[in-house]
């Protein structure tokens, strides 16, 4: 292949691999058990996320990536900080409950994207309250409470 078609191929390889990875995750999710709409099984949420990965990857494979950009060192630092915030969330979740680690992770992520402190704090607090209402109150997901939770 020569010309434009050969130049397009590298820009479609990563989205195609992402689609394949998502498809494998769909199969694994189904294997975990989906449950029902009233009693979701352990594979229900991973299936939803995996389906999103498949759809995104397939879309990018078909449409192509407009122009790949070189990753700057500062971008790598941001990615590492975001992953670090997620790792901190995972470590702190069973120790202090959901609200504090979620608030910290959201604040870190929003600041990494360059949001103002005012918007960051307002969004983080609203997001944590929303997570609490949706998952704990409405869906009755048994999240770790931790010593900082009301009534503990």
C-alpha positions as a printed Julia matrix, in Angstrom:
152×3 Matrix{Float64}:
   0.0     0.0    0.0
   1.21    3.44  -0.81
  -0.1     6.95  -0.6
  -2.89    8.08   1.68
  -4.07    4.58   2.51
  -0.73    3.48   3.92
  -0.5     6.72   5.89
  -3.94    6.06   7.43
  -3.07    2.58   8.66
  -1.04    3.54  11.78
  -3.79    5.94  12.85
  -6.33    3.12  12.78
  -4.21    0.44  14.48
  -4.58    1.76  18.02
  -8.37    2.25  17.8
  -8.69   -1.23  16.29
  -6.64   -2.68  19.16
  -8.84   -0.74  21.6
 -11.93   -2.27  19.97
 -10.45   -5.77  20.29
  -9.51   -5.13  23.94
 -13.07   -3.95  24.61
 -14.51   -7.03  22.92
 -12.42   -9.3   25.13
 -13.61   -7.33  28.17
 -17.24   -7.8   27.02
 -16.73  -11.57  26.9
 -15.09  -11.6   30.34
 -17.9    -9.42  31.74
 -20.57  -11.78  30.45
 -18.63  -14.66  31.98
 -18.81  -12.95  35.39
 -22.59  -13.01  35.24
 -24.87  -10.14  34.35
 -27.7   -10.76  36.8
 -30.96   -8.93  36.18
 -32.05   -5.31  36.05
 -33.13   -5.43  39.69
 -30.15   -7.5   40.91
 -27.14   -6.7   38.69
 -24.41   -9.31  38.73
 -20.67   -8.68  39.01
 -20.32   -8.39  35.23
 -23.08   -5.83  34.66
 -21.11   -2.58  35.11
 -17.96   -3.94  33.44
 -20.16   -4.89  30.47
 -21.48   -1.33  30.2
 -17.95    0.1   30.36
 -16.62   -2.5   27.9
 -19.43   -1.77  25.46
 -18.47    1.91  25.61
 -14.85    1.01  24.83
 -15.96   -1.14  21.87
 -18.2     1.59  20.48
 -15.53    4.29  20.91
 -12.81    2.13  19.41
 -15.0     1.07  16.5
 -15.96    4.69  15.79
 -12.33    5.79  15.78
 -11.35    2.8   13.63
 -13.97    3.68  11.01
 -13.52    7.44  11.04
  -9.78    7.5   11.7
  -7.84    9.82  13.95
  -7.55   13.29  12.46
  -3.97   13.98  13.38
  -1.94   12.21  15.99
   0.03   14.51  18.23
   3.29   13.86  19.96
   2.92   13.42  23.69
   4.7    16.12  25.63
   6.5    15.4   28.88
   3.97   17.61  30.7
   1.16   15.44  29.34
   2.88   12.36  30.7
   3.15   14.07  34.08
  -0.58   14.8   34.01
  -1.39   11.22  33.17
   0.82    9.96  35.99
  -0.78   12.42  38.44
  -4.27   11.29  37.36
  -3.32    7.62  37.77
  -1.74    8.45  41.13
  -4.97   10.12  42.28
  -6.91    7.02  41.22
  -4.46    4.77  43.07
  -4.79    6.94  46.16
  -8.57    6.64  45.86
  -8.33    2.84  45.77
  -6.0     2.74  48.79
  -8.01    5.22  50.89
 -11.5     3.91  50.02
 -11.56    1.03  52.53
  -9.76    3.11  55.17
 -11.8     6.32  55.25
 -14.85    5.59  53.09
 -15.88    7.01  49.73
 -16.37   10.78  50.17
 -12.84   11.92  51.09
 -10.88    9.93  48.47
 -13.47   10.77  45.8
 -13.22   14.47  46.64
  -9.42   14.37  46.49
  -9.36   12.48  43.18
 -11.89   14.8   41.54
 -10.04   17.9   42.75
  -6.73   16.56  41.38
  -8.29   15.66  38.03
 -10.07   18.97  37.57
  -6.97   20.97  38.49
  -4.95   18.87  36.02
  -7.41   19.97  33.33
  -6.81   23.6   34.3
 -10.12   24.4   35.97
 -10.34   27.25  38.47
 -10.34   26.52  42.18
 -13.92   27.81  42.49
 -15.26   25.5   39.79
 -13.09   22.62  41.02
 -14.36   22.76  44.61
 -18.01   23.26  43.59
 -17.87   20.4   41.07
 -16.04   18.05  43.43
 -18.49   18.61  46.29
 -21.51   18.26  43.98
 -20.02   15.09  42.44
 -19.35   13.47  45.84
 -22.86   14.28  47.07
 -24.29   12.93  43.8
 -22.23    9.73  44.06
 -23.47    9.24  47.62
 -27.11    9.77  46.64
 -27.02    7.61  43.51
 -24.91    4.7   44.67
 -25.57    4.49  48.4
 -29.12    5.81  48.71
 -30.78    4.9   45.39
 -28.85    1.81  44.26
 -27.99    0.56  47.77
 -24.38   -0.18  46.8
 -22.51   -1.17  49.96
 -19.58    1.24  49.74
 -17.08    1.29  52.61
 -18.23    3.75  55.24
 -15.03    4.67  57.03
 -14.61    6.66  60.24
 -15.54   10.0   58.65
 -19.04    8.97  57.57
 -22.1    10.39  59.31
 -23.25    8.13  62.15
 -20.08    6.03  62.32
